Amino acid sequence: MANLNIKIREAELADLELIMDFVSQKSEFDGCKNLLAATADKLQQTLFCQPPLVRVLLAEVAGKAVGFALFYSSYSSLLTQPCLWLDDLFVQAPMRGMGVGTALLKYLAQIAESTNCGRMEWTVNTANAPGIAFYQKQGARILENIRVCRIEGDGIGLLAGK
């Protein structure tokens, strides 16, 4: 791992296009670019409303953003504590293995600790072996008995009875 000067900072409104670019890169990495429906306007409405529904951290090396983490608060009734849900963590290919992802996770852990979160959670694609190994190296347990359930788009309206 290189000895880089990695700066982590909270995203600002001026970073909106940069964040959109990272979301697009992540969708391509995940193999779901065809499902990308995000727009800068929609992102602005959720990131920069009061209170924000979601937050973004940017990782910079030599003044250039090379990765991001998108996260929000959740809650555990079992712990009766807030939790931190990491929705996206992405580091550009040339910077992987250089400590950028670790720096983002450590910063997230500091946020979780300072807000009394009982846990941090996220999903990882089962085909992403390097990602799984990275997360395990950071101390994460990969839960085998939990599955993601999803209803999206028109399915929400159908379930709601519309």
PDB file of C-alpha atoms in Angstrom:
ATOM      1  CA  MET A   1       0.000   0.000   0.000  1.00  0.00           C
ATOM      2  CA  ALA A   2       1.329   3.420  -0.976  1.00  0.00           C
ATOM      3  CA  ASN A   3       1.851   6.115   1.612  1.00  0.00           C
ATOM      4  CA  LEU A   4      -0.631   8.603   0.161  1.00  0.00           C
ATOM      5  CA  ASN A   5      -1.960  11.777   1.692  1.00  0.00           C
ATOM      6  CA  ILE A   6      -5.677  10.931   1.497  1.00  0.00           C
ATOM      7  CA  LYS A   7      -8.115  13.666   2.449  1.00  0.00           C
ATOM      8  CA  ILE A   8     -11.708  12.725   3.271  1.00  0.00           C
ATOM      9  CA  ARG A   9     -14.301  15.473   3.162  1.00  0.00           C
ATOM     10  CA  GLU A  10     -18.067  15.906   3.124  1.00  0.00           C
ATOM     11  CA  ALA A  11     -19.471  16.670  -0.329  1.00  0.00           C
ATOM     12  CA  GLU A  12     -20.813  20.132  -1.100  1.00  0.00           C
ATOM     13  CA  LEU A  13     -23.350  21.353  -3.652  1.00  0.00           C
ATOM     14  CA  ALA A  14     -20.486  22.293  -5.994  1.00  0.00           C
ATOM     15  CA  ASP A  15     -19.580  18.554  -6.098  1.00  0.00           C
ATOM     16  CA  LEU A  16     -22.918  17.483  -7.575  1.00  0.00           C
ATOM     17  CA  GLU A  17     -21.623  16.612 -11.078  1.00  0.00           C
ATOM     18  CA  LEU A  18     -18.609  14.835  -9.575  1.00  0.00           C
ATOM     19  CA  ILE A  19     -20.910  12.725  -7.392  1.00  0.00           C
ATOM     20  CA  MET A  20     -23.079  11.904 -10.417  1.00  0.00           C
ATOM     21  CA  ASP A  21     -19.945  10.795 -12.262  1.00  0.00           C
ATOM     22  CA  PHE A  22     -18.971   8.519  -9.352  1.00  0.00           C
ATOM     23  CA  VAL A  23     -22.508   7.057  -9.224  1.00  0.00           C
ATOM     24  CA  SER A  24     -22.256   6.357 -12.954  1.00  0.00           C
ATOM     25  CA  GLN A  25     -18.805   4.740 -12.580  1.00  0.00           C
ATOM     26  CA  LYS A  26     -20.095   2.587  -9.700  1.00  0.00           C
ATOM     27  CA  SER A  27     -23.112   1.442 -11.741  1.00  0.00           C
ATOM     28  CA  GLU A  28     -20.753   0.417 -14.532  1.00  0.00           C
ATOM     29  CA  PHE A  29     -18.477  -1.410 -12.064  1.00  0.00           C
ATOM     30  CA  ASP A  30     -21.523  -3.226 -10.657  1.00  0.00           C
ATOM     31  CA  GLY A  31     -22.649  -4.222 -14.166  1.00  0.00           C
ATOM     32  CA  CYS A  32     -25.940  -2.351 -13.935  1.00  0.00           C
ATOM     33  CA  LYS A  33     -25.330   0.808 -15.968  1.00  0.00           C
ATOM     34  CA  ASN A  34     -28.593   0.064 -17.810  1.00  0.00           C
ATOM     35  CA  LEU A  35     -30.500   0.528 -14.516  1.00  0.00           C
ATOM     36  CA  LEU A  36     -29.005   3.957 -13.752  1.00  0.00           C
ATOM     37  CA  ALA A  37     -31.902   6.398 -13.334  1.00  0.00           C
ATOM     38  CA  ALA A  38     -30.110   8.952 -11.168  1.00  0.00           C
ATOM     39  CA  THR A  39     -30.056  12.575 -12.242  1.00  0.00           C
ATOM     40  CA  ALA A  40     -28.235  15.554 -10.803  1.00  0.00           C
ATOM     41  CA  ASP A  41     -31.590  17.155  -9.913  1.00  0.00           C
ATOM     42  CA  LYS A  42     -32.797  14.086  -8.009  1.00  0.00           C
ATOM     43  CA  LEU A  43     -29.449  13.765  -6.267  1.00  0.00           C
ATOM     44  CA  GLN A  44     -29.511  17.428  -5.268  1.00  0.00           C
ATOM     45  CA  GLN A  45     -33.007  17.042  -3.792  1.00  0.00           C
ATOM     46  CA  THR A  46     -31.866  14.221  -1.493  1.00  0.00           C
ATOM     47  CA  LEU A  47     -28.316  15.297  -0.676  1.00  0.00           C
ATOM     48  CA  PHE A  48     -28.840  18.973  -0.089  1.00  0.00           C
ATOM     49  CA  CYS A  49     -32.311  19.161   1.441  1.00  0.00           C
ATOM     50  CA  GLN A  50     -32.813  19.940   5.137  1.00  0.00           C
ATOM     51  CA  PRO A  51     -32.213  17.621   6.787  1.00  0.00           C
ATOM     52  CA  PRO A  52     -30.241  15.677   4.158  1.00  0.00           C
ATOM     53  CA  LEU A  53     -31.637  12.230   3.411  1.00  0.00           C
ATOM     54  CA  VAL A  54     -28.223  10.948   2.404  1.00  0.00           C
ATOM     55  CA  ARG A  55     -24.629  12.106   2.772  1.00  0.00           C
ATOM     56  CA  VAL A  56     -21.558  11.711   0.593  1.00  0.00           C
ATOM     57  CA  LEU A  57     -17.901  11.600   1.527  1.00  0.00           C
ATOM     58  CA  LEU A  58     -15.248  12.262  -1.085  1.00  0.00           C
ATOM     59  CA  ALA A  59     -11.729  10.857  -0.927  1.00  0.00           C
ATOM     60  CA  GLU A  60      -9.101  13.105  -2.482  1.00  0.00           C
ATOM     61  CA  VAL A  61      -5.468  12.517  -3.332  1.00  0.00           C
ATOM     62  CA  ALA A  62      -3.405  15.514  -4.452  1.00  0.00           C
ATOM     63  CA  GLY A  63      -6.605  17.573  -4.687  1.00  0.00           C
ATOM     64  CA  LYS A  64      -8.339  15.114  -7.042  1.00  0.00           C
ATOM     65  CA  ALA A  65     -11.381  13.081  -5.992  1.00  0.00           C
ATOM     66  CA  VAL A  66     -10.638   9.365  -6.457  1.00  0.00           C
ATOM     67  CA  GLY A  67     -13.442   7.728  -4.491  1.00  0.00           C
ATOM     68  CA  PHE A  68     -16.693   8.262  -2.652  1.00  0.00           C
ATOM     69  CA  ALA A  69     -18.985   6.819  -0.025  1.00  0.00           C
ATOM     70  CA  LEU A  70     -22.729   7.450   0.023  1.00  0.00           C
ATOM     71  CA  PHE A  71     -24.459   6.670   3.328  1.00  0.00           C
ATOM     72  CA  TYR A  72     -27.411   7.434   5.560  1.00  0.00           C
ATOM     73  CA  SER A  73     -28.811   6.681   8.992  1.00  0.00           C
ATOM     74  CA  SER A  74     -30.898   3.632   9.707  1.00  0.00           C
ATOM     75  CA  TYR A  75     -32.138   2.130  12.961  1.00  0.00           C
ATOM     76  CA  SER A  76     -32.052  -1.223  14.733  1.00  0.00           C
ATOM     77  CA  SER A  77     -34.985  -2.089  16.967  1.00  0.00           C
ATOM     78  CA  LEU A  78     -32.929  -4.993  18.344  1.00  0.00           C
ATOM     79  CA  LEU A  79     -30.166  -2.657  19.459  1.00  0.00           C
ATOM     80  CA  THR A  80     -32.469   0.341  19.991  1.00  0.00           C
ATOM     81  CA  GLN A  81     -29.735   2.404  18.410  1.00  0.00           C
ATOM     82  CA  PRO A  82     -29.144   4.277  15.198  1.00  0.00           C
ATOM     83  CA  CYS A  83     -27.058   2.518  12.570  1.00  0.00           C
ATOM     84  CA  LEU A  84     -25.112   3.674   9.548  1.00  0.00           C
ATOM     85  CA  TRP A  85     -26.064   2.201   6.164  1.00  0.00           C
ATOM     86  CA  LEU A  86     -23.338   2.431   3.537  1.00  0.00           C
ATOM     87  CA  ASP A  87     -25.114   2.427   0.193  1.00  0.00           C
ATOM     88  CA  ASP A  88     -22.117   2.957  -2.074  1.00  0.00           C
ATOM     89  CA  LEU A  89     -18.377   2.734  -1.653  1.00  0.00           C
ATOM     90  CA  PHE A  90     -16.339   3.195  -4.806  1.00  0.00           C
ATOM     91  CA  VAL A  91     -12.675   3.850  -5.536  1.00  0.00           C
ATOM     92  CA  GLN A  92     -11.423   4.418  -9.058  1.00  0.00           C
ATOM     93  CA  ALA A  93      -9.459   1.459 -10.415  1.00  0.00           C
ATOM     94  CA  PRO A  94      -5.958   3.024 -10.448  1.00  0.00           C
ATOM     95  CA  MET A  95      -6.323   3.916  -6.750  1.00  0.00           C
ATOM     96  CA  ARG A  96      -7.590   0.565  -5.460  1.00  0.00           C
ATOM     97  CA  GLY A  97      -5.292  -1.141  -2.994  1.00  0.00           C
ATOM     98  CA  MET A  98      -3.717   2.200  -2.041  1.00  0.00           C
ATOM     99  CA  GLY A  99      -5.662   2.789   1.198  1.00  0.00           C
ATOM    100  CA  VAL A 100      -8.446   4.979  -0.176  1.00  0.00           C
ATOM    101  CA  GLY A 101     -11.272   2.541   0.602  1.00  0.00           C
ATOM    102  CA  THR A 102      -9.820   1.923   4.051  1.00  0.00           C
ATOM    103  CA  ALA A 103      -9.653   5.678   4.699  1.00  0.00           C
ATOM    104  CA  LEU A 104     -13.306   6.070   3.692  1.00  0.00           C
ATOM    105  CA  LEU A 105     -14.404   3.183   5.940  1.00  0.00           C
ATOM    106  CA  LYS A 106     -12.395   4.535   8.883  1.00  0.00           C
ATOM    107  CA  TYR A 107     -13.979   7.959   8.458  1.00  0.00           C
ATOM    108  CA  LEU A 108     -17.422   6.327   8.329  1.00  0.00           C
ATOM    109  CA  ALA A 109     -16.587   4.389  11.504  1.00  0.00           C
ATOM    110  CA  GLN A 110     -15.688   7.673  13.196  1.00  0.00           C
ATOM    111  CA  ILE A 111     -19.071   9.114  12.180  1.00  0.00           C
ATOM    112  CA  ALA A 112     -20.823   5.957  13.418  1.00  0.00           C
ATOM    113  CA  GLU A 113     -18.978   6.081  16.712  1.00  0.00           C
ATOM    114  CA  SER A 114     -19.654   9.786  17.259  1.00  0.00           C
ATOM    115  CA  THR A 115     -23.386   9.313  16.616  1.00  0.00           C
ATOM    116  CA  ASN A 116     -23.695   6.237  18.876  1.00  0.00           C
ATOM    117  CA  CYS A 117     -24.427   3.840  16.016  1.00  0.00           C
ATOM    118  CA  GLY A 118     -24.789   0.223  17.040  1.00  0.00           C
ATOM    119  CA  ARG A 119     -23.488  -1.024  13.711  1.00  0.00           C
ATOM    120  CA  MET A 120     -22.481  -0.223  10.160  1.00  0.00           C
ATOM    121  CA  GLU A 121     -24.022  -2.278   7.381  1.00  0.00           C
ATOM    122  CA  TRP A 122     -23.881  -2.580   3.608  1.00  0.00           C
ATOM    123  CA  THR A 123     -24.249  -5.135   0.854  1.00  0.00           C
ATOM    124  CA  VAL A 124     -21.588  -6.582  -1.403  1.00  0.00           C
ATOM    125  CA  ASN A 125     -22.161  -8.514  -4.603  1.00  0.00           C
ATOM    126  CA  THR A 126     -21.347 -12.192  -4.094  1.00  0.00           C
ATOM    127  CA  ALA A 127     -19.353 -12.108  -7.351  1.00  0.00           C
ATOM    128  CA  ASN A 128     -17.118  -9.299  -6.030  1.00  0.00           C
ATOM    129  CA  ALA A 129     -14.423 -11.482  -4.450  1.00  0.00           C
ATOM    130  CA  PRO A 130     -11.891  -8.625  -4.087  1.00  0.00           C
ATOM    131  CA  GLY A 131     -14.561  -6.502  -2.379  1.00  0.00           C
ATOM    132  CA  ILE A 132     -15.498  -9.314  -0.008  1.00  0.00           C
ATOM    133  CA  ALA A 133     -11.847  -9.885   0.882  1.00  0.00           C
ATOM    134  CA  PHE A 134     -11.351  -6.147   1.431  1.00  0.00           C
ATOM    135  CA  TYR A 135     -14.351  -5.881   3.749  1.00  0.00           C
ATOM    136  CA  GLN A 136     -13.328  -8.965   5.710  1.00  0.00           C
ATOM    137  CA  LYS A 137      -9.836  -7.497   6.117  1.00  0.00           C
ATOM    138  CA  GLN A 138     -11.501  -4.438   7.677  1.00  0.00           C
ATOM    139  CA  GLY A 139     -13.263  -6.679  10.218  1.00  0.00           C
ATOM    140  CA  ALA A 140     -16.652  -7.070   8.519  1.00  0.00           C
ATOM    141  CA  ARG A 141     -18.608 -10.295   8.822  1.00  0.00           C
ATOM    142  CA  ILE A 142     -20.307 -11.431   5.616  1.00  0.00           C
ATOM    143  CA  LEU A 143     -23.766 -12.628   6.690  1.00  0.00           C
ATOM    144  CA  GLU A 144     -24.774 -15.730   4.776  1.00  0.00           C
ATOM    145  CA  ASN A 145     -28.274 -16.063   6.218  1.00  0.00           C
ATOM    146  CA  ILE A 146     -29.585 -12.602   5.292  1.00  0.00           C
ATOM    147  CA  ARG A 147     -30.998 -11.808   1.856  1.00  0.00           C
ATOM    148  CA  VAL A 148     -31.932  -8.460   0.359  1.00  0.00           C
ATOM    149  CA  CYS A 149     -35.652  -8.052  -0.356  1.00  0.00           C
ATOM    150  CA  ARG A 150     -36.584  -5.436  -2.916  1.00  0.00           C
ATOM    151  CA  ILE A 151     -39.738  -3.888  -4.314  1.00  0.00           C
ATOM    152  CA  GLU A 152     -39.094  -1.055  -6.727  1.00  0.00           C
ATOM    153  CA  GLY A 153     -40.689   1.234  -9.260  1.00  0.00           C
ATOM    154  CA  ASP A 154     -44.273   0.355 -10.159  1.00  0.00           C
ATOM    155  CA  GLY A 155     -44.184  -2.509  -7.668  1.00  0.00           C
ATOM    156  CA  ILE A 156     -44.320   0.006  -4.817  1.00  0.00           C
ATOM    157  CA  GLY A 157     -47.485   1.556  -6.212  1.00  0.00           C
ATOM    158  CA  LEU A 158     -49.026  -1.870  -6.765  1.00  0.00           C
ATOM    159  CA  LEU A 159     -48.319  -2.910  -3.203  1.00  0.00           C
ATOM    160  CA  ALA A 160     -49.693   0.422  -1.965  1.00  0.00           C
ATOM    161  CA  GLY A 161     -52.929  -0.364  -3.806  1.00  0.00           C
ATOM    162  CA  LYS A 162     -52.636   2.201  -6.590  1.00  0.00           C
TER     163      LYS A 162
END
